[in-house]
mmCIF file of C-alpha atoms in Angstrom:
data_model
loop_
_atom_site.group_PDB
_atom_site.id
_atom_site.type_symbol
_atom_site.label_atom_id
_atom_site.label_comp_id
_atom_site.label_asym_id
_atom_site.label_seq_id
_atom_site.Cartn_x
_atom_site.Cartn_y
_atom_site.Cartn_z
ATOM 1 C CA MET S 1 -36.486 19.181 -5.167
ATOM 2 C CA THR S 2 -35.370 17.252 -7.966
ATOM 3 C CA GLY S 3 -31.957 16.616 -8.703
ATOM 4 C CA GLY S 4 -31.994 18.984 -11.684
ATOM 5 C CA ASN S 5 -33.208 21.571 -9.561
ATOM 6 C CA GLN S 6 -30.669 21.205 -6.881
ATOM 7 C CA TYR S 7 -27.878 21.876 -9.475
ATOM 8 C CA VAL S 8 -29.889 24.962 -10.496
ATOM 9 C CA VAL S 9 -30.272 26.389 -7.409
ATOM 10 C CA ALA S 10 -26.563 25.340 -6.392
ATOM 11 C CA ALA S 11 -25.315 27.484 -9.775
ATOM 12 C CA TYR S 12 -27.489 30.650 -9.019
ATOM 13 C CA ALA S 13 -26.828 30.520 -5.441
ATOM 14 C CA VAL S 14 -22.929 30.468 -6.079
ATOM 15 C CA ILE S 15 -23.485 33.393 -8.401
ATOM 16 C CA TRP S 16 -25.573 35.737 -6.327
ATOM 17 C CA PHE S 17 -23.372 34.694 -3.008
ATOM 18 C CA LEU S 18 -19.956 35.520 -4.647
ATOM 19 C CA VAL S 19 -21.522 38.888 -6.255
ATOM 20 C CA LEU S 20 -22.826 39.783 -2.831
ATOM 21 C CA ALA S 21 -19.697 39.059 -1.184
ATOM 22 C CA TYR S 22 -17.774 41.104 -3.530
ATOM 23 C CA VAL S 23 -20.011 43.944 -3.076
ATOM 24 C CA VAL S 24 -19.521 43.543 0.956
ATOM 25 C CA MET S 25 -16.105 44.009 -0.002
ATOM 26 C CA LEU S 26 -16.418 47.130 -1.650
ATOM 27 C CA GLY S 27 -18.521 48.453 1.321
ATOM 28 C CA ALA S 28 -15.850 47.507 3.630
ATOM 29 C CA ARG S 29 -13.527 49.673 1.443
ATOM 30 C CA THR S 30 -15.933 52.368 1.463
ATOM 31 C CA ALA S 31 -16.322 51.930 5.426
ATOM 32 C CA ARG S 32 -12.304 52.567 5.517
ATOM 33 C CA VAL S 33 -12.250 55.271 3.564
ATOM 34 C CA GLY S 34 -14.966 56.658 5.952
ATOM 35 C CA ARG S 35 -12.845 56.108 8.762
ATOM 36 C CA GLN S 36 -9.686 57.751 6.966
ATOM 37 C CA VAL S 37 -12.222 60.847 6.398
ATOM 38 C CA GLU S 38 -12.739 61.036 10.099
ATOM 39 C CA ALA S 39 -8.922 60.589 11.237
ATOM 40 C CA ILE S 40 -8.254 63.589 8.760
ATOM 41 C CA THR S 41 -11.006 65.559 10.177
ATOM 42 C CA ARG S 42 -9.705 65.040 13.732
ATOM 43 C CA MET S 43 -6.293 66.135 12.500
ATOM 44 C CA LEU S 44 -7.689 69.380 11.349
ATOM 45 C CA ASP S 45 -9.743 69.891 14.510
ATOM 46 C CA ARG S 46 -6.455 69.315 16.470
ATOM 47 C CA GLU S 47 -4.375 71.541 14.425
ATOM 48 C CA ALA S 48 -7.430 74.349 14.627
ATOM 49 C CA ALA S 49 -7.539 73.766 18.283
ATOM 50 C CA GLU S 50 -3.607 74.378 18.789
ATOM 51 C CA SER S 51 -4.489 77.444 16.792
ATOM 52 C CA ASP S 52 -0.833 78.270 15.694
ATOM 53 C CA PRO S 53 0.287 81.041 13.719
ATOM 54 C CA PRO S 54 0.434 80.123 9.570
ATOM 55 C CA LYS S 55 3.476 78.332 8.477
ATOM 56 C CA GLY S 56 5.974 80.763 7.459
ATOM 57 C CA ASP S 57 9.589 80.508 6.571
ATOM 58 C CA ASP S 58 10.814 79.079 10.345
ATOM 59 C CA GLY S 59 13.389 76.902 8.905
ATOM 60 C CA MET I 1 -10.308 76.721 -3.513
ATOM 61 C CA PRO I 2 -8.454 76.477 -6.486
ATOM 62 C CA SER I 3 -10.568 75.777 -9.613
ATOM 63 C CA SER I 4 -8.754 72.705 -10.762
ATOM 64 C CA THR I 5 -9.467 71.066 -7.075
ATOM 65 C CA THR I 6 -12.903 71.773 -7.481
ATOM 66 C CA ASP I 7 -13.230 70.559 -11.233
ATOM 67 C CA HIS I 8 -11.705 67.319 -9.875
ATOM 68 C CA ALA I 9 -14.217 67.123 -6.753
ATOM 69 C CA SER I 10 -16.771 67.635 -9.007
ATOM 70 C CA ARG I 11 -15.487 64.918 -11.425
ATOM 71 C CA ARG I 12 -15.627 62.718 -8.394
ATOM 72 C CA VAL I 13 -19.113 63.597 -7.291
ATOM 73 C CA ILE I 14 -20.055 62.995 -11.024
ATOM 74 C CA GLY I 15 -18.460 59.540 -10.828
ATOM 75 C CA ALA I 16 -20.310 58.443 -7.613
ATOM 76 C CA ARG I 17 -23.409 59.337 -9.555
ATOM 77 C CA ALA I 18 -22.749 57.208 -12.443
ATOM 78 C CA ALA I 19 -22.100 54.252 -9.822
ATOM 79 C CA LEU I 20 -25.384 54.958 -8.213
ATOM 80 C CA ILE I 21 -27.032 54.752 -11.521
ATOM 81 C CA TRP I 22 -25.549 51.801 -13.038
ATOM 82 C CA GLY I 23 -26.008 50.025 -9.809
ATOM 83 C CA VAL I 24 -29.886 50.492 -9.815
ATOM 84 C CA ILE I 25 -29.970 49.464 -13.758
ATOM 85 C CA ALA I 26 -28.043 46.636 -12.694
ATOM 86 C CA THR I 27 -30.350 45.661 -9.818
ATOM 87 C CA VAL I 28 -33.457 45.989 -11.751
ATOM 88 C CA LEU I 29 -31.937 44.135 -14.682
ATOM 89 C CA VAL I 30 -30.694 41.298 -12.821
ATOM 90 C CA THR I 31 -34.026 41.113 -11.114
ATOM 91 C CA VAL I 32 -36.035 40.990 -14.234
ATOM 92 C CA ALA I 33 -33.755 38.461 -15.602
ATOM 93 C CA SER I 34 -33.925 36.009 -12.749
ATOM 94 C CA VAL I 35 -37.456 36.275 -12.510
ATOM 95 C CA GLY I 36 -37.457 35.357 -16.500
ATOM 96 C CA VAL I 37 -35.063 32.728 -16.354
ATOM 97 C CA PHE I 38 -36.858 30.886 -13.520
ATOM 98 C CA LEU I 39 -40.362 31.782 -14.361
ATOM 99 C CA VAL I 40 -40.834 32.906 -17.763
ATOM 100 C CA ALA I 41 -38.286 30.955 -20.234
ATOM 101 C CA PRO I 42 -39.378 27.709 -21.586
ATOM 102 C CA GLU I 43 -37.888 24.661 -20.234
ATOM 103 C CA ASP I 44 -35.533 23.309 -22.580
ATOM 104 C CA ALA I 45 -36.840 19.792 -24.418
ATOM 105 C CA ASP I 46 -33.529 18.277 -24.418
ATOM 106 C CA GLN I 47 -31.804 18.938 -20.837
ATOM 107 C CA GLY I 48 -34.857 19.995 -18.917
ATOM 108 C CA VAL I 49 -34.225 22.231 -15.946
ATOM 109 C CA ILE I 50 -30.696 22.082 -15.639
ATOM 110 C CA GLN I 51 -30.682 23.951 -18.991
ATOM 111 C CA ARG I 52 -31.631 27.254 -16.936
ATOM 112 C CA ILE I 53 -27.983 27.560 -15.790
ATOM 113 C CA PHE I 54 -26.873 28.653 -19.244
ATOM 114 C CA TYR I 55 -28.895 31.974 -19.069
ATOM 115 C CA PHE I 56 -26.210 33.545 -16.608
ATOM 116 C CA HIS I 57 -23.311 30.972 -17.227
ATOM 117 C CA VAL I 58 -22.590 32.201 -20.742
ATOM 118 C CA ALA I 59 -23.803 35.812 -20.184
ATOM 119 C CA ILE I 60 -21.195 36.155 -17.135
ATOM 120 C CA ALA I 61 -18.584 34.210 -19.575
ATOM 121 C CA LEU I 62 -19.099 36.884 -22.237
ATOM 122 C CA VAL I 63 -19.021 39.692 -19.735
ATOM 123 C CA SER I 64 -15.372 38.287 -18.476
ATOM 124 C CA LEU I 65 -14.113 38.545 -22.282
ATOM 125 C CA VAL I 66 -15.643 41.788 -22.202
ATOM 126 C CA ALA I 67 -13.719 42.835 -18.916
ATOM 127 C CA PHE I 68 -10.547 41.780 -20.176
ATOM 128 C CA ALA I 69 -10.737 43.680 -23.398
ATOM 129 C CA VAL I 70 -11.668 46.818 -21.466
ATOM 130 C CA ALA I 71 -8.417 45.995 -19.471
ATOM 131 C CA CYS I 72 -6.579 45.850 -22.522
ATOM 132 C CA VAL I 73 -7.668 49.182 -24.096
ATOM 133 C CA ALA I 74 -7.346 50.852 -20.815
ATOM 134 C CA GLY I 75 -3.770 49.296 -20.713
ATOM 135 C CA ILE I 76 -2.998 50.989 -23.993
ATOM 136 C CA LEU I 77 -4.391 54.375 -22.783
ATOM 137 C CA PHE I 78 -2.520 54.451 -19.728
ATOM 138 C CA LEU I 79 0.732 53.736 -21.975
ATOM 139 C CA ARG I 80 -0.015 56.421 -24.127
ATOM 140 C CA THR I 81 -1.160 59.104 -21.421
ATOM 141 C CA ARG I 82 0.501 57.709 -18.410
ATOM 142 C CA ASN I 83 -2.734 58.955 -16.696
ATOM 143 C CA LEU I 84 -3.598 56.768 -13.496
ATOM 144 C CA ARG I 85 -7.440 57.019 -14.359
ATOM 145 C CA TRP I 86 -6.515 54.240 -16.751
ATOM 146 C CA ASP I 87 -4.395 52.004 -14.590
ATOM 147 C CA ASP I 88 -7.272 52.212 -12.509
ATOM 148 C CA VAL I 89 -9.533 51.367 -15.042
ATOM 149 C CA SER I 90 -7.173 48.157 -16.245
ATOM 150 C CA VAL I 91 -6.824 47.018 -12.718
ATOM 151 C CA THR I 92 -10.354 47.089 -11.715
ATOM 152 C CA ALA I 93 -11.783 45.455 -14.821
ATOM 153 C CA VAL I 94 -9.161 42.722 -14.418
ATOM 154 C CA ARG I 95 -10.191 41.998 -10.775
ATOM 155 C CA ILE I 96 -14.026 41.985 -11.847
ATOM 156 C CA GLY I 97 -13.040 39.936 -15.109
ATOM 157 C CA ILE I 98 -11.363 37.348 -12.597
ATOM 158 C CA LEU I 99 -14.487 37.425 -10.383
ATOM 159 C CA PHE I 100 -16.688 36.714 -13.160
ATOM 160 C CA SER I 101 -14.488 33.940 -14.486
ATOM 161 C CA VAL I 102 -14.567 32.130 -11.419
ATOM 162 C CA LEU I 103 -18.292 32.173 -11.415
ATOM 163 C CA VAL I 104 -18.198 30.840 -15.066
ATOM 164 C CA ILE I 105 -15.819 28.014 -14.173
ATOM 165 C CA ILE I 106 -18.217 27.222 -10.789
ATOM 166 C CA THR I 107 -21.613 27.362 -12.731
ATOM 167 C CA GLY I 108 -19.974 25.650 -15.577
ATOM 168 C CA SER I 109 -18.605 22.704 -13.647
ATOM 169 C CA ILE I 110 -22.174 22.397 -11.708
ATOM 170 C CA TRP I 111 -23.734 22.571 -15.246
ATOM 171 C CA ALA I 112 -21.258 19.691 -16.151
ATOM 172 C CA LYS I 113 -21.821 17.602 -13.465
ATOM 173 C CA ALA I 114 -25.602 17.704 -13.905
ATOM 174 C CA SER I 115 -25.384 17.482 -17.696
ATOM 175 C CA TRP I 116 -22.346 14.857 -18.710
ATOM 176 C CA GLY I 117 -22.031 13.458 -14.903
ATOM 177 C CA THR I 118 -18.421 15.102 -14.308
ATOM 178 C CA TRP I 119 -17.160 18.307 -12.884
ATOM 179 C CA TRP I 120 -14.623 18.851 -15.313
ATOM 180 C CA VAL I 121 -13.566 17.538 -18.726
ATOM 181 C CA TRP I 122 -9.687 18.028 -18.935
ATOM 182 C CA ALA I 123 -10.209 16.820 -22.848
ATOM 183 C CA ASP I 124 -12.302 19.984 -24.061
ATOM 184 C CA PRO I 125 -10.226 22.557 -25.511
ATOM 185 C CA ARG I 126 -13.092 25.669 -24.413
ATOM 186 C CA LEU I 127 -12.823 24.427 -20.705
ATOM 187 C CA VAL I 128 -8.746 23.849 -20.790
ATOM 188 C CA THR I 129 -7.915 27.275 -22.831
ATOM 189 C CA TYR I 130 -10.992 29.112 -20.447
ATOM 190 C CA LEU I 131 -8.847 28.211 -17.442
ATOM 191 C CA ILE I 132 -5.500 28.942 -18.959
ATOM 192 C CA VAL I 133 -7.193 32.350 -19.481
ATOM 193 C CA VAL I 134 -8.138 32.526 -15.711
ATOM 194 C CA LEU I 135 -4.525 31.688 -14.885
ATOM 195 C CA ILE I 136 -3.046 34.518 -16.681
ATOM 196 C CA TYR I 137 -5.164 37.100 -15.415
ATOM 197 C CA ALA I 138 -4.468 35.816 -12.095
ATOM 198 C CA ALA I 139 -0.889 36.042 -12.473
ATOM 199 C CA TYR I 140 -1.516 39.911 -13.386
ATOM 200 C CA PHE I 141 -2.088 40.460 -9.416
ATOM 201 C CA VAL I 142 1.172 38.336 -8.357
ATOM 202 C CA LEU I 143 2.976 40.557 -11.192
ATOM 203 C CA ARG I 144 1.331 43.720 -9.812
ATOM 204 C CA SER I 145 2.078 42.986 -6.060
ATOM 205 C CA SER I 146 5.867 42.134 -6.835
ATOM 206 C CA VAL I 147 7.033 44.995 -8.619
ATOM 207 C CA ASP I 148 6.684 48.947 -7.272
ATOM 208 C CA ASP I 149 5.635 52.307 -8.232
ATOM 209 C CA ASP I 150 6.114 53.321 -11.801
ATOM 210 C CA ARG I 151 7.268 49.764 -13.073
ATOM 211 C CA ARG I 152 4.192 48.477 -11.295
ATOM 212 C CA LEU I 153 1.922 50.456 -13.522
ATOM 213 C CA ARG I 154 3.957 50.234 -16.797
ATOM 214 C CA PHE I 155 4.379 46.132 -16.447
ATOM 215 C CA SER I 156 0.698 45.824 -15.455
ATOM 216 C CA ALA I 157 -0.814 47.900 -18.522
ATOM 217 C CA THR I 158 1.384 45.876 -20.883
ATOM 218 C CA TYR I 159 0.604 42.407 -19.183
ATOM 219 C CA ALA I 160 -2.777 43.389 -19.419
ATOM 220 C CA ILE I 161 -2.429 44.207 -23.247
ATOM 221 C CA VAL I 162 -0.533 41.114 -23.799
ATOM 222 C CA GLY I 163 -2.407 38.924 -21.664
ATOM 223 C CA PHE I 164 -5.774 39.585 -23.937
ATOM 224 C CA VAL I 165 -4.138 37.490 -26.972
ATOM 225 C CA SER I 166 -5.221 34.366 -24.819
ATOM 226 C CA VAL I 167 -8.755 35.602 -25.097
ATOM 227 C CA PRO I 168 -9.683 35.202 -28.818
ATOM 228 C CA LEU I 169 -7.603 31.953 -28.406
ATOM 229 C CA SER I 170 -10.386 30.881 -25.976
ATOM 230 C CA PHE I 171 -12.871 32.160 -27.830
ATOM 231 C CA TYR I 172 -12.359 30.353 -31.104
ATOM 232 C CA SER I 173 -10.494 27.268 -29.552
ATOM 233 C CA VAL I 174 -13.820 25.374 -29.216
ATOM 234 C CA ARG I 175 -14.719 25.943 -33.336
ATOM 235 C CA VAL I 176 -10.937 25.220 -34.581
ATOM 236 C CA ALA I 177 -10.749 22.351 -32.264
ATOM 237 C CA GLN I 178 -14.638 21.296 -33.296
ATOM 238 C CA SER I 179 -15.104 20.282 -29.264
ATOM 239 C CA PHE I 180 -17.912 17.745 -29.004
ATOM 240 C CA VAL I 181 -18.398 18.018 -25.351
ATOM 241 C CA HIS I 182 -19.158 21.688 -24.905
ATOM 242 C CA PRO I 183 -21.878 22.982 -27.014
ATOM 243 C CA VAL I 184 -21.698 25.688 -29.178
ATOM 244 C CA VAL I 185 -24.434 27.919 -29.016
ATOM 245 C CA PHE I 186 -23.895 30.931 -30.882
ATOM 246 C CA THR I 187 -22.259 30.415 -34.520
ATOM 247 C CA SER I 188 -21.882 32.558 -37.698
ATOM 248 C CA GLY I 189 -25.122 31.342 -38.365
ATOM 249 C CA GLY I 190 -26.722 32.908 -35.751
ATOM 250 C CA ALA I 191 -28.149 31.680 -32.045
ATOM 251 C CA ASN I 192 -29.201 27.677 -31.959
ATOM 252 C CA MET I 193 -32.152 28.523 -29.663
ATOM 253 C CA PRO I 194 -35.644 29.238 -29.808
ATOM 254 C CA ASN I 195 -36.255 33.182 -29.839
ATOM 255 C CA SER I 196 -38.272 32.614 -26.360
ATOM 256 C CA MET I 197 -35.078 31.602 -24.710
ATOM 257 C CA LEU I 198 -32.586 34.106 -26.684
ATOM 258 C CA ILE I 199 -34.774 37.058 -25.465
ATOM 259 C CA TRP I 200 -34.146 35.946 -21.719
ATOM 260 C CA PHE I 201 -30.436 35.229 -22.745
ATOM 261 C CA LEU I 202 -30.358 39.045 -24.192
ATOM 262 C CA ILE I 203 -31.424 40.484 -20.682
ATOM 263 C CA SER I 204 -29.477 38.221 -18.796
ATOM 264 C CA LEU I 205 -26.492 39.353 -20.872
ATOM 265 C CA ALA I 206 -27.764 43.209 -20.241
ATOM 266 C CA ALA I 207 -28.133 42.418 -16.644
ATOM 267 C CA MET I 208 -23.990 40.975 -16.292
ATOM 268 C CA LEU I 209 -22.903 43.652 -18.467
ATOM 269 C CA ALA I 210 -24.791 46.448 -16.544
ATOM 270 C CA LEU I 211 -23.511 44.341 -13.235
ATOM 271 C CA PHE I 212 -20.107 44.634 -14.398
ATOM 272 C CA ILE I 213 -20.108 48.575 -15.360
ATOM 273 C CA ALA I 214 -21.653 49.102 -11.654
ATOM 274 C CA LEU I 215 -18.810 47.296 -9.807
ATOM 275 C CA LEU I 216 -16.431 48.935 -12.161
ATOM 276 C CA GLU I 217 -17.886 52.365 -11.619
ATOM 277 C CA VAL I 218 -18.051 51.614 -7.820
ATOM 278 C CA GLU I 219 -14.603 50.507 -7.684
ATOM 279 C CA LEU I 220 -13.413 53.260 -9.633
ATOM 280 C CA VAL I 221 -15.043 55.970 -7.140
ATOM 281 C CA GLY I 222 -13.318 54.151 -3.928
ATOM 282 C CA ARG I 223 -9.948 54.148 -5.585
ATOM 283 C CA ARG I 224 -10.384 57.686 -6.746
ATOM 284 C CA THR I 225 -11.270 58.864 -3.381
ATOM 285 C CA GLU I 226 -8.504 56.734 -1.640
ATOM 286 C CA ARG I 227 -5.948 58.138 -3.600
ATOM 287 C CA ALA I 228 -7.023 61.591 -3.150
ATOM 288 C CA LEU I 229 -7.526 60.966 0.739
ATOM 289 C CA ARG I 230 -3.745 59.516 0.752
ATOM 290 C CA ALA I 231 -2.436 62.793 -0.990
ATOM 291 C CA LEU I 232 -4.526 65.245 1.515
ATOM 292 C CA THR I 233 -3.164 62.634 4.417
ATOM 293 C CA LEU I 234 0.359 63.228 3.200
ATOM 294 C CA ARG I 235 -0.333 67.208 2.790
ATOM 295 C CA LEU I 236 -1.503 67.337 6.218
ATOM 296 C CA GLU I 237 1.527 65.659 7.689
ATOM 297 C CA SER I 238 4.242 67.463 5.719
ATOM 298 C CA SER I 239 2.473 70.825 6.953
#
């Protein structure tokens, strides 16, 4: 690979790597949201299992 | 379920669909642009193969300025409406703008090393003013993390608007200061390149613009979903 080609490959590799890293970061955030959804689902399941009466004015 | 909640949920779904569509468009355009830049575009007679850095470097630079413009407009809309959606757009546009700016600086430095034999030229107004723009927008996040709640939103919006003043300064500095190091490809007289290169530059520009919109849409969907989940968690914990 010539010197010129090396620079071109390096420039485009940086672009694709950083964009990919950013997309991975977005994916990690989506995964975190997914875990939160699971936590809420578990919370709702627990509440349903306890089968308490509807919340009233019990002070 | 109340109709407003249903509408809100529908909007979120539509947002996710838009993100998916823009993701596909960006992927196709980036692939086409990459193939064109490497395999179809003619080699520059003067600079040779290293000129191929130009296509994405300049496209990303222009889109980074577009991102800061979007942040500015969203900041204005937030201050006028106090709608959190505009704060989301503003902060996300700044974040992507900084990502693109970092790419511009790195690819520019590589190109400079190959072309001029040095990584950076401090005497060049285009390079220095662009770096100042990046530092100004990097400070946006320092400000945003240093104040809380309502003030954070107002200060961020104001900063996004005021910070945008630096963008035209950077854009026109090279013309006003008569830079001899950094080339000016696009002048009032048109593009200084043959059409066979211009077409691939325009496709690269469209690809980077689509990538920006796709990343913006994905982040916005994520932020909206996170906020909705936080509100839901608080409601469940307090019930």
